[in-house]
XYZ file of C-alpha atoms in Angstrom:
785
model
C -61.037 13.351 -140.742
C -61.643 15.598 -143.788
C -64.836 15.348 -145.920
C -64.543 15.606 -149.699
C -65.896 18.893 -151.042
C -68.523 17.131 -153.193
C -69.935 15.166 -150.257
C -70.121 18.371 -148.156
C -72.116 20.146 -150.895
C -74.602 17.220 -151.080
C -75.205 17.413 -147.309
C -75.845 21.175 -147.360
C -78.318 20.757 -150.277
C -80.257 18.102 -148.379
C -80.465 20.227 -145.243
C -81.730 23.212 -147.237
C -84.410 21.089 -148.943
C -85.617 19.762 -145.573
C -85.802 23.276 -144.194
C -88.079 24.330 -147.052
C -90.444 21.503 -146.239
C -90.666 22.339 -142.418
C -93.161 25.119 -141.395
C -91.703 28.181 -139.415
C -93.592 29.183 -136.210
C -93.332 32.794 -134.792
C -94.631 33.751 -131.270
C -94.496 36.752 -128.859
C -94.701 34.481 -125.812
C -91.526 33.994 -123.698
C -89.786 30.647 -123.905
C -90.766 27.989 -121.393
C -89.462 28.885 -117.908
C -89.291 32.666 -118.650
C -93.032 33.389 -118.405
C -92.563 35.966 -115.477
C -89.548 37.842 -116.800
C -91.481 41.095 -117.304
C -93.600 40.881 -114.142
C -93.020 43.438 -111.364
C -90.508 42.349 -108.693
C -90.133 43.388 -105.057
C -86.690 43.234 -103.450
C -84.101 45.152 -101.427
C -82.313 47.833 -103.467
C -79.074 49.589 -102.454
C -79.526 53.363 -102.667
C -76.457 55.517 -103.377
C -76.292 59.296 -103.229
C -73.311 61.208 -104.523
C -71.533 57.899 -105.095
C -71.852 56.968 -101.402
C -73.997 54.106 -100.080
C -76.866 55.390 -97.930
C -79.429 52.646 -97.250
C -80.909 49.335 -98.435
C -84.688 49.595 -98.814
C -87.588 47.714 -100.395
C -88.514 48.716 -103.934
C -90.874 47.375 -106.604
C -89.697 47.525 -110.202
C -90.573 46.267 -113.656
C -88.823 46.560 -117.004
C -89.115 50.367 -117.157
C -89.916 51.882 -113.722
C -89.025 51.556 -110.051
C -91.035 52.651 -106.987
C -89.656 52.776 -103.446
C -92.007 51.220 -100.885
C -90.411 52.969 -97.873
C -89.355 56.395 -99.148
C -89.086 57.616 -95.549
C -86.070 55.366 -95.020
C -84.237 57.143 -97.833
C -85.196 60.579 -96.497
C -83.926 59.599 -93.033
C -80.564 58.549 -94.510
C -79.998 61.998 -96.083
C -79.218 65.104 -94.029
C -79.314 67.830 -96.670
C -82.894 67.837 -98.003
C -84.718 71.129 -97.578
C -88.171 69.975 -98.844
C -88.513 66.434 -97.477
C -92.211 66.123 -98.366
C -91.712 66.876 -102.067
C -88.793 64.440 -102.352
C -90.666 61.711 -100.428
C -93.705 62.053 -102.733
C -91.495 61.794 -105.808
C -89.686 58.676 -104.532
C -93.014 56.988 -103.708
C -94.129 57.307 -107.349
C -92.889 55.109 -110.234
C -89.606 56.519 -111.509
C -87.969 55.707 -114.855
C -84.936 53.406 -114.718
C -82.869 55.762 -116.898
C -80.756 52.720 -117.771
C -79.434 54.581 -120.810
C -77.558 56.869 -118.350
C -75.556 53.963 -116.840
C -71.789 54.130 -117.307
C -70.738 50.850 -118.931
C -66.944 51.221 -118.750
C -64.301 53.272 -116.902
C -63.665 56.720 -118.320
C -66.987 56.904 -120.164
C -68.377 60.450 -120.405
C -71.926 61.775 -120.789
C -73.297 59.204 -118.363
C -73.881 58.687 -114.652
C -75.630 62.035 -114.167
C -79.260 63.134 -114.093
C -81.115 66.460 -113.759
C -84.583 65.618 -112.405
C -87.355 68.112 -111.696
C -87.631 66.746 -108.136
C -85.929 63.361 -107.716
C -84.771 60.637 -110.062
C -82.621 57.514 -110.179
C -80.306 55.629 -112.468
C -81.262 52.005 -111.719
C -78.978 49.072 -112.464
C -81.297 46.057 -112.110
C -78.419 43.594 -112.580
C -76.810 44.878 -109.353
C -79.986 46.066 -107.577
C -78.392 49.498 -107.225
C -80.156 52.847 -107.556
C -78.119 56.073 -107.775
C -80.291 58.906 -106.472
C -80.325 62.462 -107.842
C -82.252 65.416 -106.356
C -82.832 68.844 -107.838
C -80.356 71.286 -106.156
C -83.151 73.762 -105.330
C -84.620 71.178 -102.933
C -81.338 70.742 -101.014
C -79.956 72.704 -98.102
C -76.535 74.345 -98.442
C -73.824 73.064 -96.127
C -72.170 76.157 -94.717
C -68.829 76.354 -92.936
C -70.316 77.163 -89.535
C -73.195 75.598 -87.642
C -74.080 78.958 -86.074
C -73.746 82.610 -86.990
C -72.766 83.617 -83.464
C -70.582 82.164 -80.725
C -72.101 80.127 -77.928
C -72.480 81.829 -74.565
C -69.318 81.725 -72.417
C -68.776 78.376 -70.692
C -67.161 79.853 -67.564
C -68.356 81.439 -64.327
C -66.798 84.210 -62.251
C -63.171 84.872 -63.227
C -60.565 87.619 -63.400
C -57.691 88.430 -65.736
C -54.930 90.836 -64.701
C -52.377 91.870 -67.317
C -49.418 93.494 -65.579
C -46.385 95.112 -67.184
C -43.357 97.010 -65.930
C -40.826 99.094 -67.836
C -37.584 100.672 -66.644
C -35.124 102.811 -68.586
C -31.991 104.650 -67.553
C -28.666 105.975 -68.667
C -25.443 107.667 -67.679
C -26.891 111.137 -68.154
C -28.704 113.003 -65.382
C -32.481 112.730 -65.541
C -32.403 109.877 -68.017
C -34.205 107.317 -65.801
C -37.912 106.529 -66.133
C -40.239 103.801 -64.969
C -43.813 102.716 -65.546
C -46.144 100.120 -64.036
C -49.335 99.431 -65.989
C -52.202 97.041 -65.629
C -55.371 95.932 -67.362
C -57.872 94.105 -65.154
C -61.018 92.397 -66.366
C -63.497 90.979 -63.848
C -65.966 88.802 -65.756
C -69.107 86.781 -65.209
C -70.081 85.164 -68.480
C -70.574 87.854 -71.127
C -70.532 90.671 -68.521
C -67.319 92.291 -67.354
C -65.723 95.237 -65.574
C -62.732 96.762 -67.429
C -60.044 98.867 -65.791
C -56.781 100.306 -67.068
C -54.331 101.965 -64.674
C -50.779 103.323 -64.774
C -48.217 104.263 -62.139
C -45.223 106.282 -63.357
C -43.136 109.281 -62.355
C -46.226 111.501 -62.668
C -48.135 109.411 -60.129
C -51.063 106.982 -60.389
C -53.653 107.337 -63.129
C -56.830 105.451 -64.091
C -57.816 105.917 -67.726
C -60.631 103.378 -68.052
C -63.329 102.030 -65.718
C -66.414 100.648 -67.438
C -68.950 97.828 -67.539
C -69.422 95.923 -70.787
C -71.923 93.328 -71.940
C -71.875 91.312 -75.152
C -75.042 90.151 -76.848
C -75.059 88.568 -80.322
C -74.155 91.295 -82.786
C -74.028 94.099 -80.200
C -71.930 95.456 -77.333
C -73.183 97.663 -74.511
C -70.854 99.792 -72.383
C -71.287 102.257 -69.508
C -68.686 104.120 -67.447
C -65.439 105.834 -68.415
C -64.002 104.483 -71.666
C -62.182 105.408 -74.867
C -64.425 106.699 -77.624
C -63.790 105.278 -81.067
C -65.560 105.593 -84.390
C -64.731 105.629 -88.095
C -61.465 104.399 -89.544
C -60.593 107.841 -90.981
C -59.658 109.157 -87.517
C -59.789 112.866 -88.322
C -61.214 113.306 -84.824
C -58.794 111.511 -82.452
C -59.905 109.114 -79.716
C -61.144 110.708 -76.511
C -62.009 109.529 -73.001
C -65.657 110.043 -72.084
C -67.852 109.132 -69.150
C -71.175 107.935 -70.484
C -72.826 105.070 -72.372
C -72.225 103.360 -75.702
C -74.396 101.042 -77.801
C -72.567 99.600 -80.815
C -72.956 96.896 -83.383
C -70.175 94.362 -82.957
C -68.593 91.609 -85.006
C -66.741 90.188 -81.998
C -69.370 87.534 -81.296
C -69.629 86.355 -84.912
C -68.530 82.736 -85.204
C -68.430 82.877 -89.002
C -66.443 86.066 -89.464
C -63.595 84.365 -91.338
C -66.089 83.518 -94.078
C -68.498 86.441 -93.656
C -65.944 89.097 -94.642
C -65.401 87.371 -98.002
C -67.460 86.677 -101.112
C -69.397 83.434 -100.513
C -68.888 80.773 -103.189
C -71.367 77.896 -103.530
C -70.971 74.694 -105.501
C -73.355 71.903 -106.489
C -71.575 68.541 -106.472
C -73.256 65.486 -107.948
C -70.687 63.220 -106.254
C -68.234 63.445 -103.397
C -65.400 65.457 -104.909
C -61.962 66.890 -104.384
C -62.029 70.632 -104.970
C -58.798 72.482 -105.829
C -58.693 76.290 -105.663
C -56.191 78.228 -107.797
C -55.228 81.892 -108.079
C -53.504 82.258 -111.421
C -51.438 79.042 -111.439
C -50.870 78.903 -107.665
C -52.759 76.266 -105.669
C -54.250 78.101 -102.666
C -56.379 75.382 -101.084
C -57.698 71.881 -101.611
C -60.261 69.768 -99.816
C -62.881 67.017 -100.079
C -66.594 67.850 -100.116
C -69.689 65.642 -99.924
C -72.337 65.623 -102.638
C -74.975 68.367 -102.619
C -74.932 72.141 -102.263
C -71.672 73.106 -100.576
C -70.135 76.407 -99.495
C -66.492 76.570 -100.535
C -64.126 76.962 -97.583
C -62.382 80.289 -98.244
C -61.142 80.946 -94.702
C -57.485 80.443 -95.626
C -57.514 82.491 -98.824
C -55.571 85.785 -98.822
C -57.149 89.227 -98.670
C -57.789 91.151 -101.871
C -59.956 90.870 -104.976
C -59.083 88.366 -107.699
C -60.388 85.517 -109.859
C -60.424 81.989 -108.463
C -60.188 78.932 -110.695
C -62.021 76.064 -109.007
C -61.293 72.564 -110.301
C -63.767 69.843 -109.232
C -62.548 66.241 -109.435
C -65.591 64.015 -108.920
C -65.576 60.482 -107.538
C -66.933 59.380 -110.922
C -63.657 60.437 -112.567
C -64.982 63.550 -114.287
C -63.315 66.960 -113.951
C -65.092 70.319 -114.021
C -63.528 73.790 -114.002
C -65.284 76.978 -112.819
C -64.129 80.607 -112.418
C -65.388 82.910 -109.630
C -64.601 86.501 -108.682
C -63.548 86.554 -105.021
C -63.023 89.431 -102.613
C -61.995 89.492 -98.952
C -61.392 92.498 -96.713
C -61.807 93.196 -93.026
C -62.052 96.933 -93.772
C -65.798 96.529 -94.326
C -68.437 94.766 -92.221
C -70.124 91.690 -93.721
C -72.928 92.184 -96.226
C -75.436 90.695 -93.804
C -74.581 92.973 -90.855
C -74.224 96.735 -91.248
C -72.781 98.337 -88.132
C -74.336 101.174 -86.131
C -72.998 102.894 -83.017
C -74.089 105.672 -80.682
C -72.315 107.032 -77.591
C -73.108 109.947 -75.317
C -71.587 111.405 -72.179
C -69.215 113.957 -70.758
C -65.822 114.609 -72.322
C -62.601 114.476 -70.306
C -60.323 117.492 -70.536
C -57.348 115.075 -70.757
C -57.727 112.294 -73.370
C -55.611 109.937 -71.211
C -57.472 110.216 -67.893
C -61.015 110.018 -66.564
C -62.744 113.379 -66.300
C -65.938 115.248 -67.103
C -64.804 118.871 -67.401
C -64.796 119.392 -71.181
C -68.527 119.456 -71.861
C -71.032 117.198 -73.568
C -70.157 114.572 -76.175
C -72.334 112.678 -78.660
C -70.995 110.491 -81.442
C -72.925 108.215 -83.779
C -72.439 106.605 -87.132
C -72.778 103.646 -89.421
C -70.540 101.492 -91.616
C -71.870 99.105 -94.200
C -70.810 96.986 -97.142
C -73.008 97.815 -100.131
C -71.552 95.152 -102.425
C -68.857 92.560 -101.931
C -66.232 95.144 -102.992
C -67.750 98.511 -102.092
C -68.714 100.113 -98.787
C -69.316 103.415 -97.036
C -69.044 105.032 -93.598
C -70.798 108.077 -92.165
C -70.298 109.617 -88.711
C -71.460 112.664 -86.752
C -69.738 114.046 -83.631
C -71.297 116.803 -81.509
C -69.670 118.760 -78.691
C -71.144 121.589 -76.663
C -69.690 124.216 -79.034
C -68.762 122.361 -82.232
C -69.994 119.598 -84.539
C -68.215 117.398 -87.087
C -69.464 115.332 -90.009
C -67.133 112.832 -91.636
C -67.572 109.976 -94.056
C -65.900 108.015 -96.754
C -65.932 105.236 -99.317
C -63.922 102.041 -99.664
C -63.492 100.187 -102.975
C -61.739 96.948 -103.794
C -60.831 95.584 -107.219
C -58.568 93.009 -108.811
C -55.154 93.923 -107.488
C -56.152 97.338 -106.094
C -57.989 99.032 -103.254
C -58.916 102.677 -102.684
C -60.239 104.540 -99.649
C -61.318 108.210 -99.578
C -62.645 110.307 -96.691
C -63.850 113.841 -95.976
C -64.405 115.881 -92.800
C -66.254 119.136 -92.202
C -66.637 120.998 -88.902
C -68.880 123.885 -87.894
C -65.855 125.834 -86.582
C -64.232 125.791 -90.019
C -62.093 122.678 -89.745
C -61.894 120.435 -92.819
C -60.080 117.247 -93.653
C -59.450 114.919 -96.585
C -57.714 111.588 -96.982
C -56.919 109.267 -99.857
C -55.293 105.887 -99.437
C -54.712 103.162 -101.949
C -52.653 100.174 -103.021
C -52.031 98.470 -106.360
C -50.326 95.170 -107.157
C -48.934 94.411 -110.599
C -47.184 91.115 -111.158
C -44.506 90.883 -108.460
C -44.514 94.628 -107.837
C -46.662 96.817 -105.596
C -47.460 100.516 -105.189
C -49.155 102.188 -102.224
C -49.935 105.779 -101.270
C -51.437 107.676 -98.344
C -52.423 111.353 -98.351
C -53.987 113.250 -95.421
C -54.780 116.930 -94.996
C -56.368 118.809 -92.098
C -56.913 122.569 -92.286
C -58.468 125.079 -89.934
C -58.630 124.720 -86.175
C -61.071 123.016 -83.864
C -61.111 121.984 -80.255
C -60.435 118.334 -81.108
C -58.498 118.717 -84.354
C -54.744 118.564 -84.318
C -52.780 121.466 -85.725
C -53.180 121.936 -89.488
C -51.000 119.572 -91.464
C -50.650 117.761 -94.753
C -48.783 114.524 -95.265
C -48.255 112.312 -98.268
C -46.393 109.033 -98.646
C -45.718 106.869 -101.706
C -44.078 103.424 -101.500
C -42.934 101.211 -104.362
C -41.575 97.644 -104.480
C -40.192 96.072 -107.675
C -38.155 92.996 -108.648
C -34.937 94.253 -110.251
C -31.781 92.355 -111.317
C -32.706 89.206 -109.354
C -33.179 91.326 -106.271
C -35.775 93.751 -104.977
C -35.908 97.528 -105.102
C -37.833 99.444 -102.450
C -38.615 103.137 -102.798
C -40.313 105.581 -100.438
C -41.081 109.279 -100.666
C -42.663 111.326 -97.885
C -43.686 114.967 -97.807
C -44.957 116.543 -94.579
C -45.922 120.086 -93.645
C -47.319 121.168 -90.258
C -49.001 124.465 -89.376
C -47.590 126.339 -92.381
C -43.989 125.477 -91.417
C -41.381 124.465 -93.970
C -41.990 121.133 -95.630
C -40.048 118.140 -94.366
C -39.281 115.881 -97.315
C -37.744 112.418 -97.156
C -36.792 110.180 -100.079
C -35.210 106.754 -99.929
C -34.208 103.835 -102.161
C -33.057 100.431 -101.029
C -31.871 97.562 -103.231
C -31.373 94.102 -101.776
C -30.172 91.056 -103.699
C -29.453 87.540 -102.399
C -26.006 86.320 -103.406
C -25.708 82.957 -101.613
C -28.029 80.700 -99.658
C -26.529 77.290 -98.934
C -25.955 75.062 -95.933
C -27.242 77.636 -93.446
C -25.086 80.429 -94.895
C -26.713 83.482 -96.457
C -25.078 86.473 -98.134
C -27.005 89.541 -99.363
C -25.978 92.717 -101.145
C -27.678 95.776 -99.624
C -27.508 99.285 -101.161
C -29.369 102.170 -99.492
C -29.717 105.825 -100.561
C -31.737 108.383 -98.593
C -32.132 112.162 -98.575
C -33.920 114.515 -96.227
C -34.071 118.304 -96.283
C -30.362 118.800 -95.512
C -28.449 115.505 -95.808
C -27.802 112.703 -98.242
C -26.749 109.267 -97.010
C -25.402 106.343 -99.085
C -24.504 102.896 -97.739
C -23.232 99.812 -99.557
C -23.185 96.667 -97.419
C -22.497 92.959 -97.719
C -24.426 91.065 -95.080
C -23.614 87.492 -94.109
C -25.714 85.326 -91.790
C -25.032 81.909 -90.334
C -27.686 79.931 -88.509
C -27.972 76.583 -86.745
C -30.320 75.209 -84.096
C -28.935 77.341 -81.263
C -27.180 80.336 -82.794
C -27.623 83.132 -85.343
C -24.558 85.178 -86.261
C -24.349 88.194 -88.549
C -21.421 90.117 -90.033
C -22.097 93.261 -92.036
C -19.166 95.198 -93.538
C -20.377 98.440 -95.102
C -19.147 101.641 -96.726
C -20.920 104.833 -95.583
C -20.985 108.220 -97.300
C -22.864 111.249 -95.966
C -23.072 114.802 -97.336
C -24.558 117.845 -95.688
C -24.419 118.810 -92.008
C -22.740 115.514 -90.989
C -20.494 114.954 -93.988
C -18.050 112.080 -93.837
C -17.175 108.636 -95.142
C -15.932 105.408 -93.599
C -15.487 101.668 -94.028
C -16.938 99.794 -91.023
C -18.119 96.380 -89.837
C -21.177 95.505 -87.770
C -21.467 92.114 -86.089
C -23.858 90.295 -83.790
C -24.501 86.830 -82.436
C -27.568 85.436 -80.737
C -27.716 82.276 -78.680
C -31.122 80.561 -78.380
C -32.209 77.700 -76.142
C -35.245 76.106 -74.545
C -35.513 75.110 -70.887
C -38.443 73.591 -68.972
C -38.390 76.390 -66.398
C -36.967 79.294 -68.396
C -38.930 78.490 -71.535
C -37.569 79.991 -74.759
C -34.742 82.401 -74.110
C -32.005 84.104 -76.055
C -28.937 86.241 -75.438
C -27.532 88.702 -77.990
C -24.255 90.605 -78.247
C -23.800 93.174 -81.023
C -21.336 95.787 -82.267
C -22.535 98.500 -84.671
C -20.834 101.509 -86.217
C -21.639 104.558 -88.314
C -19.137 107.153 -89.504
C -16.663 106.217 -86.758
C -19.185 106.090 -83.885
C -19.264 102.665 -82.263
C -22.105 101.097 -80.286
C -21.802 97.930 -78.200
C -24.987 96.293 -76.921
C -26.194 93.152 -75.217
C -29.664 91.799 -74.543
C -31.606 88.989 -72.873
C -35.068 87.707 -73.790
C -37.126 85.053 -72.016
C -40.589 83.750 -72.864
C -41.953 81.054 -70.576
C -44.918 79.897 -68.575
C -43.896 82.419 -65.915
C -44.187 85.436 -68.222
C -42.078 87.537 -70.558
C -38.874 89.408 -69.739
C -36.501 91.454 -71.866
C -33.437 93.536 -70.938
C -30.922 95.437 -73.021
C -27.817 97.491 -72.286
C -26.030 99.709 -74.778
C -22.897 101.853 -74.799
C -21.891 104.275 -77.541
C -19.145 106.830 -78.031
C -21.591 109.693 -78.356
C -24.491 108.811 -76.027
C -22.798 106.993 -73.170
C -24.412 103.988 -71.475
C -28.141 103.234 -71.355
C -30.355 100.318 -70.412
C -33.963 99.164 -70.672
C -35.887 96.383 -68.956
C -39.432 95.197 -69.604
C -41.526 92.476 -68.013
C -45.041 91.232 -68.638
C -47.072 88.706 -66.689
C -50.706 87.639 -66.476
C -52.560 86.732 -63.283
C -55.684 84.618 -63.803
C -58.259 83.397 -61.277
C -61.230 81.035 -61.646
C -63.052 78.515 -59.431
C -60.910 79.407 -56.438
C -57.665 78.761 -58.325
C -54.950 81.282 -59.077
C -52.298 81.092 -61.774
C -49.698 83.530 -63.015
C -47.385 83.614 -65.984
C -48.147 82.849 -69.601
C -46.063 83.356 -72.729
C -48.170 86.326 -73.819
C -50.365 88.968 -72.228
C -53.788 87.440 -71.804
C -57.315 88.817 -72.162
C -58.792 85.356 -71.582
C -57.318 81.953 -70.957
C -57.084 78.611 -69.202
C -55.877 77.401 -65.829
C -54.636 73.876 -66.515
C -53.948 71.505 -63.616
C -52.613 67.965 -63.889
C -53.152 66.258 -60.505
C -51.751 62.805 -59.779
C -48.341 61.357 -59.137
C -46.917 62.079 -62.567
C -43.796 64.227 -62.809
C -44.054 64.428 -66.587
C -44.592 67.704 -68.448
C -47.502 67.827 -70.872
C -48.188 69.683 -74.097
C -51.392 71.700 -73.956
C -53.023 71.246 -77.364
C -55.660 73.762 -78.436
C -57.467 73.101 -81.712
C -54.753 70.578 -82.627
C -51.935 73.110 -82.062
C -49.415 72.926 -79.205
C -49.721 76.293 -77.431
C -48.064 75.730 -74.048
C -46.277 73.296 -71.760
C -47.989 72.321 -68.500
C -46.085 70.972 -65.496
C -47.723 68.430 -63.207
C -48.600 69.554 -59.699
C -49.011 73.288 -60.424
C -51.561 75.669 -61.921
C -50.448 76.477 -65.469
C -51.577 79.629 -67.274
C -52.448 79.440 -70.964
C -53.402 82.793 -72.494
C -55.898 82.632 -75.371
C -57.641 85.071 -77.652
C -61.161 86.003 -76.483
C -64.293 85.651 -78.588
C -63.472 82.110 -79.676
C -64.433 78.505 -78.968
C -61.648 76.009 -78.362
C -61.077 72.266 -78.020
C -58.418 71.506 -75.410
C -56.516 68.304 -74.626
C -53.106 67.278 -73.313
C -50.374 64.870 -74.386
C -47.315 63.787 -72.357
C -43.842 64.868 -73.379
C -40.950 62.439 -73.307
C -40.866 58.652 -73.204
C -42.096 58.052 -69.638
C -45.134 55.773 -69.373
C -48.115 57.829 -68.207
C -51.774 57.065 -67.744
C -53.683 60.307 -68.307
C -57.050 61.832 -69.093
C -57.048 62.069 -72.888
C -60.516 63.609 -73.203
C -61.115 66.782 -75.213
C -62.694 69.642 -73.292
C -64.597 72.392 -75.108
C -64.629 75.989 -73.880
C -65.948 79.316 -75.192
C -64.144 82.420 -73.967
C -65.083 86.097 -73.981
C -62.833 88.861 -72.532
C -62.037 88.143 -68.894
C -63.216 84.526 -69.060
C -60.945 81.890 -67.531
C -61.705 78.167 -67.794
C -60.285 75.966 -65.030
C -59.469 72.541 -66.491
C -58.146 69.433 -64.754
C -56.606 66.402 -66.426
C -55.728 63.465 -64.160
C -52.350 61.842 -64.858
C -50.325 59.117 -63.182
C -46.950 57.613 -63.949
C -47.298 53.898 -64.579
C -44.761 51.114 -64.259
C -44.868 47.932 -66.312
C -44.494 44.970 -63.931
C -43.459 41.540 -65.238
C -43.475 38.577 -62.867
C -44.564 35.036 -62.135
C -47.087 34.114 -59.441
C -46.642 31.044 -57.263
C -48.504 29.849 -54.190
C -47.033 29.337 -50.668
C -46.205 25.744 -51.626
C -44.414 26.805 -54.781
C -47.219 25.746 -57.091
C -47.716 28.004 -60.105
C -50.825 30.243 -59.916
C -51.980 29.636 -63.481
C -54.853 31.216 -65.429
C -55.694 33.562 -62.565
C -57.440 36.925 -62.822
C -55.700 40.060 -61.419
C -58.380 42.393 -60.042
C -58.729 46.159 -59.726
C -56.424 47.323 -62.515
C -59.033 48.036 -65.176
C -59.511 45.937 -68.287
C -58.368 42.322 -68.319
C -55.188 41.260 -66.495
C -54.159 37.804 -65.457
C -51.602 35.026 -65.512
C -50.975 32.538 -68.281
C -50.739 28.764 -67.962
C -47.252 29.063 -66.433
C -48.150 31.848 -63.984
C -46.511 34.730 -65.861
C -48.212 38.147 -65.954
C -47.625 41.692 -67.178
C -49.545 44.639 -65.741
C -49.301 48.423 -65.512
C -49.484 49.892 -61.995
C -49.264 53.508 -60.731
C -46.691 52.535 -58.057
C -45.799 50.058 -55.343
C -48.712 48.363 -53.607
C -50.765 45.189 -53.216
C -52.873 43.550 -55.910
C -55.752 41.093 -55.496
C -55.723 37.812 -57.417
C -58.600 35.406 -58.067
C -57.338 31.883 -58.791
C -58.879 29.643 -61.429
C -60.774 27.716 -58.686
C -62.345 30.963 -57.388
C -60.195 31.356 -54.273
C -58.337 34.628 -53.692
C -54.882 35.720 -52.625
C -52.793 38.894 -52.506
C -49.286 39.777 -53.582
C -47.178 42.875 -52.920
C -45.449 44.711 -55.769
C -42.354 46.801 -55.102
C -41.447 48.883 -58.167
C -38.787 51.065 -56.534
C -36.079 49.367 -58.599
C -37.816 49.869 -61.944
C -35.587 50.858 -64.860
C -36.983 52.864 -67.773
C -40.498 52.301 -66.429
C -40.198 48.507 -66.322
C -39.904 46.353 -63.158
C -38.823 42.715 -63.621
C -39.891 41.127 -60.293
C -39.363 37.430 -61.000
C -41.319 34.941 -58.840
C -43.796 36.390 -56.356
C -45.665 34.474 -53.665
C -49.426 35.057 -53.661
C -50.793 34.517 -50.104
């Protein structure tokens, strides 16, 4: 229905006139039913920190402030507060709501953050949620390591024997040679006896016999040992009989971070942190809210700027730039190194002796800034003294090291080493000079080397120049250029162009080659036709082809092994060679035979094995020479091989029923577990065992394992009645029959199981799993008696 316009105007006029006659009442009082809207309230409030829920606790709040009634509950829920008393006092006082800092919609900026003097909250009273913020100076910093130093070794008495044998021979008279060498470490915790011995054509020889002890940050040694000092090495290593006290980084647990510039971040929320060098993503990880140390353990050595991008859980992104430096050439800033050794000098650097007089050597090395360090060392003999020192500097894309030596008998030395990276190119140099004579100095010499690498014409150009002069003899100069360019890389086929030019004092050699390689899972083959040109004392030219093929395989007993056959040629001289290589749990073995037109036939053979003992157990083998390790046993009836997993990496294969050797690096803590290989059903100890190993330490670990068979059957009584809803006992966990008597259980082998019927009576049934197929035995109906 529509009203006429005139009638509508009359109604509006009447309403307006009535409104003028009625009095208007204004009041500050709340409407009826809302009298307590501004009164303080007490309720449970959800407390969030860094965007993560921490605790629900009682709080009292009004229209403008909130006060927590149990501040201790909030403190207990946080693990990164340095000054708990100050924060607790602040939380117990009335705090502003800061409701104006609430984010009202997704993507809103300039909200959701707070910078309190001690502690503050952003309180959303509609959701009873309080987001907590604490001043960063009152928080602890989460570092990468819980401890500065390694734990004490977790093993008892143990021994490690590293044995190696080498044999070489040929068709010429007097060409044969052999050598047997061993390193034995007898250890008890952080104490050990070191020995090194050799047996060759000159007879037996012991070059080291000393006691060592590690304490956090230091190493003590007494006996006959190799002296070592500064990295400049003007004075070569010697064998002395005496004592040594030296600062050591070996026991540092945080060394991967300590040798780099520490970078700390304050994160208001849990965040993803991306680390870039130029435009390359180097690392990425998630970090909790608070003061956090950036994990730089996987960043490359050098000095460069890092761009750190922080992506907070609140959706905001922040970008920071830090200068970063890492080098192992200098000790950490927090631990300068000192060393002092004294004793009697051997007259032969390779054997134990005391006939060359007194020896004292001491020095220090320290990092003065993150990119600058210095070394200083003094060496004193009965009739001569040396002082040497140097500086090391690191910058963005470059490093430089300089050293000087001065001796009282007139010997001097100088060295300068450096490297520079520019874009995709690099330049390095090394200059050393020793003049004068001394009892320990080598003959006077000077040597300089410059190396250059550049990207050129979609390939790479390598250059090297070396100048050497010894004892005022004629200089021996060597210059070389090599250009290599990939031509094809598809479907396992690779072709490269290789051009090499070199010149020494008398000859020039030029080679142009085309190298092709083919690779699949078991074989690598190479063909290399090349043109050679030589001028000088061996002038000539030829067009020749080199070829080789290598077969690779893996076997449970032999481990990883390979066989290689090759033919090589140069200026008409041909060489044919063949080789075998095996790396397994039993050790390492390599053999090679070669025949050439000019040198006849020759052969070499090398073997290495480790022998470890601990807790009355003996194991030998290992894929690498060990200084510490594990003896892993897997008792039980399992015939399955197991992967030995150390710190989530597969490092070895362990066979059941034998002592398996796993060589590991000393001065580290490890987490060790096993996993079965293959599809066979196995019940095994899946616990993780933690060990800390120093040199000579061997941990003996046992993991129980049993092959299991899945048995499926149906239980009936002697009268043929189904044994329904019965409980099968003694198998661990719950096992039983269903309403029709069917059951499925896992058993380690044939045997008898106990059954408790639904009425409480018991019976037994025999299981014969000899006919199991693929780990499953279908036994049909079985009589429970």
